[in-house]
mmCIF file of C-alpha atoms in Angstrom:
data_model
loop_
_atom_site.group_PDB
_atom_site.id
_atom_site.type_symbol
_atom_site.label_atom_id
_atom_site.label_comp_id
_atom_site.label_asym_id
_atom_site.label_seq_id
_atom_site.Cartn_x
_atom_site.Cartn_y
_atom_site.Cartn_z
ATOM 1 C CA MET A 1 -0.140 -0.220 -0.112
ATOM 2 C CA ASP A 2 1.536 2.914 -0.688
ATOM 3 C CA GLY A 3 1.474 5.831 1.736
ATOM 4 C CA ILE A 4 3.971 7.146 4.577
ATOM 5 C CA ILE A 5 3.410 5.801 8.183
ATOM 6 C CA THR A 6 3.007 8.524 10.794
ATOM 7 C CA GLY A 7 3.653 8.490 14.694
ATOM 8 C CA GLU A 8 -0.151 7.730 15.491
ATOM 9 C CA GLY A 9 0.501 4.782 12.266
ATOM 10 C CA VAL A 10 -2.084 6.986 10.143
ATOM 11 C CA VAL A 11 -1.324 6.114 6.125
ATOM 12 C CA LEU A 12 -1.084 9.457 4.455
ATOM 13 C CA ASP A 13 -1.886 9.246 0.753
ATOM 14 C CA ALA A 14 1.940 9.777 -0.521
ATOM 15 C CA ARG A 15 2.492 7.555 -3.950
ATOM 16 C CA PRO A 16 5.676 7.483 -5.324
ATOM 17 C CA THR A 17 6.364 8.975 -8.228
ATOM 18 C CA SER A 18 6.841 6.493 -11.293
ATOM 19 C CA ALA A 19 10.672 6.394 -13.143
ATOM 20 C CA ALA A 20 8.933 7.955 -16.388
ATOM 21 C CA THR A 21 7.832 10.751 -14.561
ATOM 22 C CA ARG A 22 11.164 11.529 -13.021
ATOM 23 C CA LEU A 23 12.736 11.214 -15.621
ATOM 24 C CA LEU A 24 10.643 13.756 -17.580
ATOM 25 C CA ALA A 25 10.757 16.042 -14.097
ATOM 26 C CA ALA A 26 14.515 15.625 -14.941
ATOM 27 C CA LEU A 27 15.148 16.495 -18.461
ATOM 28 C CA LEU A 28 12.715 19.544 -17.943
ATOM 29 C CA ASP A 29 15.701 20.602 -15.499
ATOM 30 C CA LEU A 30 18.355 19.466 -17.561
ATOM 31 C CA LEU A 31 16.915 21.874 -20.165
ATOM 32 C CA LEU A 32 16.502 24.672 -17.616
ATOM 33 C CA LEU A 33 20.293 23.964 -16.637
ATOM 34 C CA ALA A 34 21.955 23.789 -19.411
ATOM 35 C CA VAL A 35 19.936 26.996 -20.699
ATOM 36 C CA VAL A 36 21.496 28.794 -17.283
ATOM 37 C CA GLY A 37 24.836 27.084 -18.178
ATOM 38 C CA PHE A 38 25.158 28.655 -21.839
ATOM 39 C CA VAL A 39 24.104 32.152 -20.294
ATOM 40 C CA LEU A 40 27.140 31.486 -17.351
ATOM 41 C CA LEU A 41 29.739 30.770 -20.128
ATOM 42 C CA ILE A 42 29.177 33.494 -22.440
ATOM 43 C CA ALA A 43 29.289 35.458 -19.231
ATOM 44 C CA LEU A 44 32.692 33.918 -17.767
ATOM 45 C CA GLY A 45 33.743 33.846 -21.593
ATOM 46 C CA ALA A 46 33.573 37.983 -22.298
ATOM 47 C CA VAL A 47 34.707 38.588 -18.909
ATOM 48 C CA ALA A 48 37.764 36.305 -18.532
ATOM 49 C CA GLY A 49 38.836 36.905 -22.012
ATOM 50 C CA GLY A 50 42.753 37.003 -20.924
ATOM 51 C CA VAL A 51 42.988 36.173 -17.919
ATOM 52 C CA SER A 52 45.685 32.890 -18.099
ATOM 53 C CA GLU A 53 44.964 29.324 -18.828
ATOM 54 C CA GLU A 54 45.056 28.096 -14.996
ATOM 55 C CA LEU A 55 42.260 30.967 -13.739
ATOM 56 C CA GLY A 56 40.401 29.721 -17.103
ATOM 57 C CA ARG A 57 40.701 26.223 -15.661
ATOM 58 C CA ILE A 58 39.681 27.210 -12.215
ATOM 59 C CA ALA A 59 36.514 29.326 -13.413
ATOM 60 C CA ALA A 60 35.465 26.558 -15.420
ATOM 61 C CA ILE A 61 35.435 24.208 -12.357
ATOM 62 C CA VAL A 62 33.282 27.031 -10.387
ATOM 63 C CA LEU A 63 30.837 26.815 -12.978
ATOM 64 C CA VAL A 64 30.540 22.957 -13.358
ATOM 65 C CA ALA A 65 30.477 22.922 -9.597
ATOM 66 C CA THR A 66 27.513 25.537 -9.851
ATOM 67 C CA ILE A 67 25.204 23.985 -12.085
ATOM 68 C CA THR A 68 25.844 20.907 -11.111
ATOM 69 C CA VAL A 69 25.908 21.597 -7.160
ATOM 70 C CA VAL A 70 24.838 24.952 -6.111
ATOM 71 C CA ILE A 71 21.869 25.369 -8.502
ATOM 72 C CA PRO A 72 20.098 21.997 -7.585
ATOM 73 C CA THR A 73 20.841 22.278 -4.054
ATOM 74 C CA THR A 74 19.574 25.964 -3.447
ATOM 75 C CA VAL A 75 16.662 25.405 -5.895
ATOM 76 C CA ASP A 76 15.481 22.270 -3.889
ATOM 77 C CA THR A 77 15.821 24.132 -0.605
ATOM 78 C CA LEU A 78 13.876 27.365 -0.988
ATOM 79 C CA THR A 79 11.090 25.424 -2.970
ATOM 80 C CA ARG A 80 11.402 22.309 -0.506
ATOM 81 C CA GLY A 81 11.951 19.732 -3.481
ATOM 82 C CA ARG A 82 10.182 21.513 -6.242
ATOM 83 C CA SER A 83 12.101 22.873 -8.914
ATOM 84 C CA LEU A 84 10.592 23.517 -12.297
ATOM 85 C CA GLY A 85 10.494 20.335 -13.766
ATOM 86 C CA LYS A 86 9.336 18.522 -10.627
ATOM 87 C CA LEU A 87 5.737 21.523 -10.505
ATOM 88 C CA ALA A 88 5.569 20.629 -14.187
ATOM 89 C CA THR A 89 5.034 16.959 -13.783
ATOM 90 C CA GLY A 90 2.891 17.646 -10.442
ATOM 91 C CA ILE A 91 5.855 15.552 -7.535
ATOM 92 C CA ARG A 92 7.736 16.337 -4.760
ATOM 93 C CA ILE A 93 10.708 15.570 -3.673
ATOM 94 C CA VAL A 94 10.679 15.238 0.575
ATOM 95 C CA ARG A 95 11.431 12.921 3.484
ATOM 96 C CA ASP A 96 10.895 9.899 3.917
ATOM 97 C CA ASP A 97 8.331 10.469 7.340
ATOM 98 C CA GLY A 98 6.554 13.154 4.322
ATOM 99 C CA GLY A 99 8.618 16.356 5.531
ATOM 100 C CA PRO A 100 9.867 18.906 3.425
ATOM 101 C CA LEU A 101 13.614 18.304 1.881
ATOM 102 C CA VAL A 102 16.182 20.721 4.353
ATOM 103 C CA PHE A 103 19.468 21.754 3.004
ATOM 104 C CA ARG A 104 21.450 18.897 3.823
ATOM 105 C CA GLN A 105 19.129 16.062 2.449
ATOM 106 C CA ALA A 106 19.358 18.516 -0.456
ATOM 107 C CA LEU A 107 23.435 19.016 -0.294
ATOM 108 C CA ILE A 108 23.738 14.728 -0.329
ATOM 109 C CA ARG A 109 21.448 14.890 -3.521
ATOM 110 C CA ALA A 110 22.927 17.021 -4.916
ATOM 111 C CA LEU A 111 26.322 15.414 -4.430
ATOM 112 C CA VAL A 112 25.436 12.139 -5.236
ATOM 113 C CA GLY A 113 23.431 13.373 -8.545
ATOM 114 C CA PHE A 114 26.981 15.014 -10.076
ATOM 115 C CA VAL A 115 28.164 11.171 -10.384
ATOM 116 C CA GLU A 116 25.055 9.042 -10.767
ATOM 117 C CA LEU A 117 23.050 11.967 -13.328
ATOM 118 C CA TRP A 118 26.382 13.605 -15.053
ATOM 119 C CA LEU A 119 28.922 11.520 -15.104
ATOM 120 C CA THR A 120 27.045 8.388 -15.837
ATOM 121 C CA LEU A 121 24.598 10.092 -17.827
ATOM 122 C CA GLY A 122 21.842 9.317 -15.765
ATOM 123 C CA THR A 123 22.199 5.831 -16.213
ATOM 124 C CA VAL A 124 22.330 4.522 -12.753
ATOM 125 C CA ALA A 125 20.112 6.911 -11.331
ATOM 126 C CA LEU A 126 17.402 5.454 -13.779
ATOM 127 C CA ILE A 127 17.815 1.878 -13.316
ATOM 128 C CA THR A 128 18.151 2.299 -9.525
ATOM 129 C CA SER A 129 14.793 4.470 -9.815
ATOM 130 C CA ILE A 130 13.348 0.801 -12.213
ATOM 131 C CA VAL A 131 14.500 -1.744 -9.269
ATOM 132 C CA HIS A 132 13.363 0.462 -6.581
ATOM 133 C CA PRO A 133 9.890 0.721 -5.181
ATOM 134 C CA GLN A 134 9.677 3.456 -4.488
ATOM 135 C CA GLY A 135 11.527 5.003 -7.159
ATOM 136 C CA LYS A 136 14.434 6.070 -5.175
ATOM 137 C CA ARG A 137 17.699 6.772 -6.814
ATOM 138 C CA VAL A 138 20.544 6.695 -5.497
ATOM 139 C CA GLY A 139 20.810 10.243 -4.255
ATOM 140 C CA ASP A 140 18.047 9.718 -2.539
ATOM 141 C CA ILE A 141 18.749 6.678 -0.323
ATOM 142 C CA LEU A 142 21.186 8.122 0.869
ATOM 143 C CA ALA A 143 19.755 11.389 1.879
ATOM 144 C CA GLY A 144 16.350 9.570 2.610
ATOM 145 C CA THR A 145 14.030 11.215 0.599
ATOM 146 C CA TYR A 146 11.713 10.106 -1.793
ATOM 147 C CA ALA A 147 9.812 11.839 -4.738
ATOM 148 C CA VAL A 148 5.614 11.618 -4.238
ATOM 149 C CA ARG A 149 3.127 12.704 -6.731
ATOM 150 C CA VAL A 150 1.240 15.842 -5.123
ATOM 151 C CA ARG A 151 -1.386 16.761 -8.143
ATOM 152 C CA GLY A 152 -3.916 13.982 -9.439
ATOM 153 C CA ALA A 153 -7.519 14.011 -8.753
ATOM 154 C CA ALA A 154 -8.388 14.318 -4.811
ATOM 155 C CA LYS A 155 -9.695 11.078 -3.424
ATOM 156 C CA VAL A 156 -13.456 11.449 -1.285
ATOM 157 C CA ARG A 157 -13.046 11.299 2.273
ATOM 158 C CA VAL A 158 -15.450 9.041 4.372
ATOM 159 C CA PRO A 159 -17.562 11.122 5.804
ATOM 160 C CA LEU A 160 -18.323 11.261 9.736
ATOM 161 C CA VAL A 161 -21.509 9.614 10.819
ATOM 162 C CA MET A 162 -23.605 9.407 14.226
ATOM 163 C CA PRO A 163 -23.800 5.716 15.528
ATOM 164 C CA PRO A 164 -27.693 5.783 16.035
ATOM 165 C CA HIS A 165 -27.180 3.858 19.072
ATOM 166 C CA LEU A 166 -24.676 6.503 21.046
ATOM 167 C CA ALA A 167 -26.905 9.460 19.507
ATOM 168 C CA GLY A 168 -28.532 10.468 22.956
ATOM 169 C CA TRP A 169 -25.357 9.789 24.811
ATOM 170 C CA ALA A 170 -23.052 11.774 22.962
ATOM 171 C CA HIS A 171 -25.949 14.531 23.317
ATOM 172 C CA SER A 172 -25.673 14.546 26.609
ATOM 173 C CA ALA A 173 -21.951 13.922 27.718
ATOM 174 C CA ASP A 174 -19.772 16.417 28.418
ATOM 175 C CA LEU A 175 -16.825 16.500 25.838
ATOM 176 C CA ALA A 176 -13.676 18.622 26.308
ATOM 177 C CA ARG A 177 -11.528 20.144 23.401
ATOM 178 C CA LEU A 178 -9.351 17.598 21.913
ATOM 179 C CA PRO A 179 -5.855 18.637 21.220
ATOM 180 C CA ASP A 180 -6.074 19.320 17.403
ATOM 181 C CA GLY A 181 -3.430 16.596 16.909
ATOM 182 C CA LEU A 182 -5.348 14.108 18.804
ATOM 183 C CA ALA A 183 -8.538 14.637 16.293
ATOM 184 C CA LEU A 184 -6.398 14.844 13.161
ATOM 185 C CA SER A 185 -4.918 11.260 14.118
ATOM 186 C CA VAL A 186 -8.742 9.688 15.029
ATOM 187 C CA ARG A 187 -9.696 11.660 11.839
ATOM 188 C CA GLN A 188 -7.112 9.627 9.566
ATOM 189 C CA PHE A 189 -7.750 6.404 11.778
ATOM 190 C CA LEU A 190 -11.737 6.535 10.507
ATOM 191 C CA GLY A 191 -10.753 7.144 6.881
ATOM 192 C CA ARG A 192 -8.272 4.501 6.618
ATOM 193 C CA THR A 193 -9.770 1.671 8.791
ATOM 194 C CA ALA A 194 -11.313 -0.293 5.825
ATOM 195 C CA SER A 195 -7.287 -0.561 4.431
ATOM 196 C CA LEU A 196 -5.450 -1.263 7.657
ATOM 197 C CA HIS A 197 -4.320 -4.562 8.831
ATOM 198 C CA PRO A 198 -6.772 -6.128 11.493
ATOM 199 C CA ALA A 199 -4.448 -6.418 14.169
ATOM 200 C CA SER A 200 -2.805 -2.716 13.367
ATOM 201 C CA ARG A 201 -6.694 -1.822 13.337
ATOM 202 C CA VAL A 202 -7.562 -3.233 16.982
ATOM 203 C CA GLN A 203 -4.425 -1.805 18.586
ATOM 204 C CA LEU A 204 -4.642 1.925 16.820
ATOM 205 C CA GLY A 205 -9.012 1.862 17.516
ATOM 206 C CA SER A 206 -7.626 0.725 21.236
ATOM 207 C CA GLN A 207 -5.141 3.452 21.911
ATOM 208 C CA LEU A 208 -6.885 6.133 20.290
ATOM 209 C CA THR A 209 -10.015 5.287 22.229
ATOM 210 C CA ALA A 210 -8.215 5.235 25.744
ATOM 211 C CA GLU A 211 -7.048 8.799 24.955
ATOM 212 C CA VAL A 212 -10.522 10.377 23.460
ATOM 213 C CA GLN A 213 -11.741 9.080 26.986
ATOM 214 C CA ARG A 214 -9.511 11.517 29.145
ATOM 215 C CA TYR A 215 -11.557 14.317 27.641
ATOM 216 C CA VAL A 216 -14.970 12.478 27.822
ATOM 217 C CA ASN A 217 -17.340 12.596 30.767
ATOM 218 C CA PRO A 218 -19.409 10.184 31.429
ATOM 219 C CA LEU A 219 -17.682 7.130 29.205
ATOM 220 C CA PRO A 220 -19.857 5.291 26.572
ATOM 221 C CA PRO A 221 -21.862 2.276 27.524
ATOM 222 C CA LEU A 222 -20.220 -0.272 28.882
ATOM 223 C CA GLY A 223 -19.281 -2.895 25.595
ATOM 224 C CA THR A 224 -19.657 0.117 22.898
ATOM 225 C CA HIS A 225 -17.115 -0.297 20.099
ATOM 226 C CA PRO A 226 -13.910 1.729 20.595
ATOM 227 C CA GLU A 227 -14.675 2.783 15.817
ATOM 228 C CA ALA A 228 -18.571 3.678 17.179
ATOM 229 C CA PHE A 229 -17.185 5.579 20.016
ATOM 230 C CA LEU A 230 -14.507 7.640 18.300
ATOM 231 C CA ALA A 231 -17.029 8.203 14.989
ATOM 232 C CA ALA A 232 -19.539 9.763 17.704
ATOM 233 C CA VAL A 233 -16.958 11.824 19.693
ATOM 234 C CA LEU A 234 -16.005 13.031 16.419
ATOM 235 C CA ALA A 235 -19.477 13.665 14.959
ATOM 236 C CA GLU A 236 -20.650 15.307 18.076
ATOM 237 C CA ARG A 237 -17.861 17.847 18.029
ATOM 238 C CA ARG A 238 -18.321 18.740 14.495
ATOM 239 C CA ASP A 239 -21.981 19.248 15.094
ATOM 240 C CA ARG A 240 -21.079 21.872 18.670
ATOM 241 C CA GLU A 241 -19.048 23.314 16.745
ATOM 242 C CA LEU A 242 -21.148 24.020 13.712
ATOM 243 C CA THR A 243 -24.180 25.170 15.831
ATOM 244 C CA ALA A 244 -21.147 27.547 17.806
ATOM 245 C CA ARG A 245 -20.249 28.979 14.647
ATOM 246 C CA LEU A 246 -23.692 29.791 13.367
ATOM 247 C CA ARG A 247 -24.581 31.214 16.778
ATOM 248 C CA ALA A 248 -21.910 33.678 16.659
ATOM 249 C CA ASP A 249 -22.133 34.679 12.889
ATOM 250 C CA GLN A 250 -25.798 35.275 14.070
ATOM 251 C CA ARG A 251 -24.804 37.479 16.933
ATOM 252 C CA ASP A 252 -22.248 39.060 14.705
ATOM 253 C CA ALA A 253 -25.337 39.984 12.545
ATOM 254 C CA VAL A 254 -27.501 41.028 15.324
ATOM 255 C CA GLU A 255 -24.266 43.496 16.516
ATOM 256 C CA SER A 256 -23.399 45.369 13.403
ATOM 257 C CA SER A 257 -27.122 46.142 12.570
ATOM 258 C CA GLN A 258 -27.521 47.907 16.077
ATOM 259 C CA LEU A 259 -23.878 49.595 15.503
ATOM 260 C CA HIS A 260 -25.537 50.720 12.372
ATOM 261 C CA ARG A 261 -28.553 52.422 13.517
ATOM 262 C CA LEU A 262 -28.719 56.196 14.468
ATOM 263 C CA PRO A 263 -27.769 56.570 18.054
ATOM 264 C CA HIS A 264 -30.533 58.409 21.086
ATOM 265 C CA GLY A 265 -33.200 56.324 19.907
ATOM 266 C CA VAL A 266 -34.012 58.652 16.591
ATOM 267 C CA PRO A 267 -35.690 56.259 13.746
ATOM 268 C CA ASP A 268 -33.703 55.239 10.711
ATOM 269 C CA PRO A 269 -34.309 57.158 7.751
ATOM 270 C CA ALA A 270 -37.574 55.784 5.442
ATOM 271 C CA GLN A 271 -35.923 53.903 2.668
#
């Protein structure tokens, strides 16, 4: 199953990119680097026309390092793994845990890429991407990164439904505000129950239930299934927040109309 396993054991949708898509993104980036290198080469030739041969060699080394290491590292760091080629093909380089790319990882990818992309004309990177289950090249393996698809049809989220047999209990229960991280973990778990291993499903459901029960009083009826309890808590929490939002909007509308009225009981002019 494609995805990233978080610390709560929830699978996040992060499908690895195919080798063909990565090859297309690399070709686009290579084309852009070729244009930049050509411009820099012309500028270097105009400036260093009368310099010595030794300085010319140093300038050539600096130019190669800039094209192959400095520019890719800078672009990946500033864009969080979305160079122009990756942006055009709808992919992003992320860490193995799904987090954004940082400078250290971008530098490792660029340094290794000098060998597997430039010196071998991309042969090593292409073979590794085809063989690796997540489409990683050698630089990704050493840096702890891989490419994921960030563009495409959005998956329909499973709606939260209040279990009918728990509706009465949930309406009268005292539900404290859940921490955002815990609420998100529960919501992701309920949306992924069908794709989880049965043993992991039971373990995670029981663990999340024990954490959520600390914010609920009284507890649900004895024998309530953990998933039904979690669904009831989130559904009731959603309904209460929606009701509070509607009341706040109505109160704001009333206060706004009062502020626009004339003071001291002077009637509003006829429209």
